[in-house]
Amino acid sequence: MSDCIFCNIIAGELPCHEVYRDEQLLCFMDIAPAGRGHCLIVPLDHHADIFGLPQEQLLAVQRFAARLAPLLKHYCAADGIGVHQLNGAAAGQTVFHYHLHLIPAYQGQSLQLHGRDAGAADELAATAAALRGLLLEEGC
Ligand code: 5GP
Ligand code: ZN
């Protein structure tokens, strides 16, 4: 899908701060984070949303989310991790390539799914590098 931002990122035609990649999925930092550590996980194949996503890809993305969530929680010293996923414009989806948001959450702070501003490139790069290191340590 040449007009899909995430397909372009997957193809290497647009840059991203990559956290992890395998034969089924890519994980990278959200460019406009709702908070520090906001990651996205996308299947490599283009499917707009949950309605047409093959189960195998759904499970691969979920499995990786379960692997990354505790590392992200630890790295960000968060109280929890929100795993969010929107389907359709009516639900607030803005990029129509299926993806999960992983967003660190803190007691007493209101939840937000979308950031307003682009994240600082050096902070996104540092977080991506730290998470890559933690995944490597874990043997992913
Ligand atoms: P949605 O609203 O579809 O659930 O979330 C789309 C997310 O993609 C938003 O949080 C937005 O900041 C993020 N996003 C949009 N364009 C880009 C991009 O070019 N690069 C990255 N890394 N994230 C993007
Ligand atoms: Zn796509």
mmCIF file of C-alpha atoms and ligand atoms in Angstrom:
data_model
loop_
_atom_site.group_PDB
_atom_site.id
_atom_site.type_symbol
_atom_site.label_atom_id
_atom_site.label_comp_id
_atom_site.label_asym_id
_atom_site.label_seq_id
_atom_site.Cartn_x
_atom_site.Cartn_y
_atom_site.Cartn_z
ATOM 1 C CA MET A 1 0.000 0.000 0.000
ATOM 2 C CA SER A 2 2.048 2.941 -1.276
ATOM 3 C CA ASP A 3 -0.222 5.536 0.334
ATOM 4 C CA CYS A 4 -0.035 3.945 3.802
ATOM 5 C CA ILE A 5 2.417 5.636 6.213
ATOM 6 C CA PHE A 6 3.079 2.433 8.133
ATOM 7 C CA CYS A 7 3.655 0.389 4.936
ATOM 8 C CA ASN A 8 6.181 3.050 3.921
ATOM 9 C CA ILE A 9 7.895 2.757 7.302
ATOM 10 C CA ILE A 10 7.915 -1.053 7.003
ATOM 11 C CA ALA A 11 9.437 -0.779 3.516
ATOM 12 C CA GLY A 12 12.146 1.548 4.860
ATOM 13 C CA GLU A 13 10.917 4.422 2.696
ATOM 14 C CA LEU A 14 10.102 6.522 5.761
ATOM 15 C CA PRO A 15 12.293 6.576 8.896
ATOM 16 C CA CYS A 16 11.296 5.352 12.312
ATOM 17 C CA HIS A 17 12.895 4.705 15.695
ATOM 18 C CA GLU A 18 12.813 0.927 15.525
ATOM 19 C CA VAL A 19 12.464 -1.174 18.665
ATOM 20 C CA TYR A 20 12.035 -4.642 17.165
ATOM 21 C CA ARG A 21 11.375 -6.371 13.882
ATOM 22 C CA ASP A 22 10.783 -9.975 12.883
ATOM 23 C CA GLU A 23 9.161 -11.759 9.949
ATOM 24 C CA GLN A 24 5.666 -10.808 11.101
ATOM 25 C CA LEU A 25 5.777 -7.430 12.809
ATOM 26 C CA LEU A 26 7.565 -4.156 13.418
ATOM 27 C CA CYS A 27 7.621 -2.176 16.667
ATOM 28 C CA PHE A 28 8.684 1.469 16.672
ATOM 29 C CA MET A 29 8.267 4.676 18.669
ATOM 30 C CA ASP A 30 5.164 6.762 18.039
ATOM 31 C CA ILE A 31 6.245 10.003 16.381
ATOM 32 C CA ALA A 32 3.805 12.091 18.474
ATOM 33 C CA PRO A 33 3.827 10.240 21.771
ATOM 34 C CA ALA A 34 0.997 10.532 24.264
ATOM 35 C CA GLY A 35 3.772 10.108 26.832
ATOM 36 C CA ARG A 36 7.363 8.925 27.162
ATOM 37 C CA GLY A 37 7.771 5.373 25.885
ATOM 38 C CA HIS A 38 4.712 5.341 23.584
ATOM 39 C CA CYS A 39 5.347 2.476 21.133
ATOM 40 C CA LEU A 40 3.404 1.088 18.196
ATOM 41 C CA ILE A 41 3.342 -2.529 17.023
ATOM 42 C CA VAL A 42 2.234 -3.218 13.449
ATOM 43 C CA PRO A 43 1.951 -6.406 11.406
ATOM 44 C CA LEU A 44 4.159 -6.239 8.285
ATOM 45 C CA ASP A 45 1.202 -7.027 6.028
ATOM 46 C CA HIS A 46 -1.258 -4.256 5.333
ATOM 47 C CA HIS A 47 -4.640 -4.737 6.978
ATOM 48 C CA ALA A 48 -6.603 -1.620 7.820
ATOM 49 C CA ASP A 49 -8.089 -2.828 11.079
ATOM 50 C CA ILE A 50 -9.174 -5.762 13.200
ATOM 51 C CA PHE A 51 -12.055 -6.618 10.875
ATOM 52 C CA GLY A 52 -9.824 -8.163 8.224
ATOM 53 C CA LEU A 53 -6.707 -9.068 10.170
ATOM 54 C CA PRO A 54 -5.741 -12.772 9.949
ATOM 55 C CA GLN A 55 -5.711 -14.387 13.380
ATOM 56 C CA GLU A 56 -2.070 -15.460 13.102
ATOM 57 C CA GLN A 57 -0.968 -11.829 12.745
ATOM 58 C CA LEU A 58 -3.262 -10.711 15.528
ATOM 59 C CA LEU A 59 -1.680 -13.282 17.821
ATOM 60 C CA ALA A 60 1.876 -12.389 16.776
ATOM 61 C CA VAL A 61 1.272 -8.716 17.581
ATOM 62 C CA GLN A 62 -0.392 -9.565 20.903
ATOM 63 C CA ARG A 63 2.389 -11.977 21.862
ATOM 64 C CA PHE A 64 5.013 -9.311 21.252
ATOM 65 C CA ALA A 65 2.950 -6.763 23.212
ATOM 66 C CA ALA A 66 2.940 -9.149 26.161
ATOM 67 C CA ARG A 67 6.726 -9.459 25.865
ATOM 68 C CA LEU A 68 7.449 -5.772 25.563
ATOM 69 C CA ALA A 69 4.936 -4.480 28.135
ATOM 70 C CA PRO A 70 6.876 -5.499 31.274
ATOM 71 C CA LEU A 71 10.146 -4.150 29.832
ATOM 72 C CA LEU A 72 8.504 -0.854 28.921
ATOM 73 C CA LYS A 73 6.851 -0.626 32.339
ATOM 74 C CA HIS A 74 10.203 -1.165 34.018
ATOM 75 C CA TYR A 75 12.116 1.220 31.732
ATOM 76 C CA CYS A 76 9.583 4.041 32.176
ATOM 77 C CA ALA A 77 9.009 3.311 35.872
ATOM 78 C CA ALA A 78 5.297 3.268 35.011
ATOM 79 C CA ASP A 79 2.458 1.998 37.192
ATOM 80 C CA GLY A 80 0.825 0.271 34.234
ATOM 81 C CA ILE A 81 0.881 -0.101 30.465
ATOM 82 C CA GLY A 82 -2.147 0.707 28.346
ATOM 83 C CA VAL A 83 -2.489 -1.508 25.284
ATOM 84 C CA HIS A 84 -4.888 0.335 22.987
ATOM 85 C CA GLN A 85 -6.166 -0.397 19.527
ATOM 86 C CA LEU A 86 -8.652 1.613 17.460
ATOM 87 C CA ASN A 87 -10.724 0.365 14.529
ATOM 88 C CA GLY A 88 -12.330 2.836 12.151
ATOM 89 C CA ALA A 89 -12.465 6.622 12.101
ATOM 90 C CA ALA A 90 -15.508 6.521 14.363
ATOM 91 C CA ALA A 91 -13.335 4.850 17.013
ATOM 92 C CA GLY A 92 -10.621 7.500 16.613
ATOM 93 C CA GLN A 93 -8.292 5.552 14.291
ATOM 94 C CA THR A 94 -6.152 7.911 12.224
ATOM 95 C CA VAL A 95 -3.709 5.550 10.475
ATOM 96 C CA PHE A 96 -5.521 2.767 8.691
ATOM 97 C CA HIS A 97 -2.937 0.014 9.071
ATOM 98 C CA TYR A 98 -3.728 -2.179 12.074
ATOM 99 C CA HIS A 99 -1.580 -1.308 15.105
ATOM 100 C CA LEU A 100 -1.392 -1.556 18.863
ATOM 101 C CA HIS A 101 -0.399 1.374 21.039
ATOM 102 C CA LEU A 102 1.640 0.593 24.169
ATOM 103 C CA ILE A 103 1.478 3.609 26.468
ATOM 104 C CA PRO A 104 3.028 3.825 29.949
ATOM 105 C CA ALA A 105 0.439 4.889 32.540
ATOM 106 C CA TYR A 106 0.840 6.495 35.950
ATOM 107 C CA GLN A 107 -1.438 6.465 38.969
ATOM 108 C CA GLY A 108 -3.483 9.651 39.144
ATOM 109 C CA GLN A 109 -2.660 10.794 35.601
ATOM 110 C CA SER A 110 -5.390 10.935 32.974
ATOM 111 C CA LEU A 111 -5.119 8.577 30.034
ATOM 112 C CA GLN A 112 -4.451 9.938 26.585
ATOM 113 C CA LEU A 113 -4.042 8.015 23.350
ATOM 114 C CA HIS A 114 -2.749 10.695 21.009
ATOM 115 C CA GLY A 115 -0.002 13.221 21.611
ATOM 116 C CA ARG A 116 -0.233 16.762 20.291
ATOM 117 C CA ASP A 117 3.383 17.390 19.303
ATOM 118 C CA ALA A 118 6.189 15.459 17.678
ATOM 119 C CA GLY A 119 8.434 13.798 20.251
ATOM 120 C CA ALA A 120 12.047 14.944 20.594
ATOM 121 C CA ALA A 121 14.043 12.812 18.146
ATOM 122 C CA ASP A 122 16.904 12.248 20.609
ATOM 123 C CA GLU A 123 14.525 11.020 23.315
ATOM 124 C CA LEU A 124 12.670 8.713 20.885
ATOM 125 C CA ALA A 125 16.013 7.339 19.692
ATOM 126 C CA ALA A 126 17.276 6.825 23.257
ATOM 127 C CA THR A 127 14.091 5.022 24.313
ATOM 128 C CA ALA A 128 14.144 2.796 21.223
ATOM 129 C CA ALA A 129 17.795 1.930 21.872
ATOM 130 C CA ALA A 130 17.126 1.145 25.529
ATOM 131 C CA LEU A 131 14.189 -1.108 24.661
ATOM 132 C CA ARG A 132 16.250 -2.892 21.994
ATOM 133 C CA GLY A 133 18.859 -3.526 24.660
ATOM 134 C CA LEU A 134 16.320 -4.868 27.137
ATOM 135 C CA LEU A 135 14.838 -7.184 24.487
ATOM 136 C CA LEU A 136 18.315 -8.462 23.636
ATOM 137 C CA GLU A 137 19.099 -9.082 27.300
ATOM 138 C CA GLU A 138 15.878 -11.042 27.493
ATOM 139 C CA GLY A 139 16.950 -13.110 24.500
ATOM 140 C CA CYS A 140 14.190 -12.055 22.074
HETATM 141 P P1 5GP B 1 -4.382 5.728 15.612
HETATM 142 O O1 5GP B 1 -5.096 7.025 15.851
HETATM 143 O O2 5GP B 1 -4.577 5.296 14.183
HETATM 144 O O3 5GP B 1 -4.753 4.652 16.585
HETATM 145 O O4 5GP B 1 -2.852 6.016 15.884
HETATM 146 C C1 5GP B 1 -1.948 6.367 14.883
HETATM 147 C C2 5GP B 1 -0.663 6.730 15.584
HETATM 148 O O5 5GP B 1 0.351 6.778 14.612
HETATM 149 C C3 5GP B 1 -0.689 8.101 16.274
HETATM 150 O O6 5GP B 1 -0.401 7.934 17.653
HETATM 151 C C4 5GP B 1 0.371 8.897 15.540
HETATM 152 O O7 5GP B 1 1.122 9.758 16.380
HETATM 153 C C5 5GP B 1 1.235 7.808 14.937
HETATM 154 N N1 5GP B 1 1.889 8.201 13.691
HETATM 155 C C6 5GP B 1 1.318 8.833 12.635
HETATM 156 N N2 5GP B 1 2.217 9.014 11.658
HETATM 157 C C7 5GP B 1 3.379 8.474 12.101
HETATM 158 C C8 5GP B 1 4.686 8.375 11.521
HETATM 159 O O8 5GP B 1 4.962 8.802 10.405
HETATM 160 N N3 5GP B 1 5.629 7.757 12.283
HETATM 161 C C9 5GP B 1 5.362 7.277 13.525
HETATM 162 N N4 5GP B 1 6.383 6.719 14.179
HETATM 163 N N5 5GP B 1 4.146 7.370 14.088
HETATM 164 C C10 5GP B 1 3.168 7.964 13.388
HETATM 165 ZN ZN ZN B 2 -0.126 -0.281 5.510
#
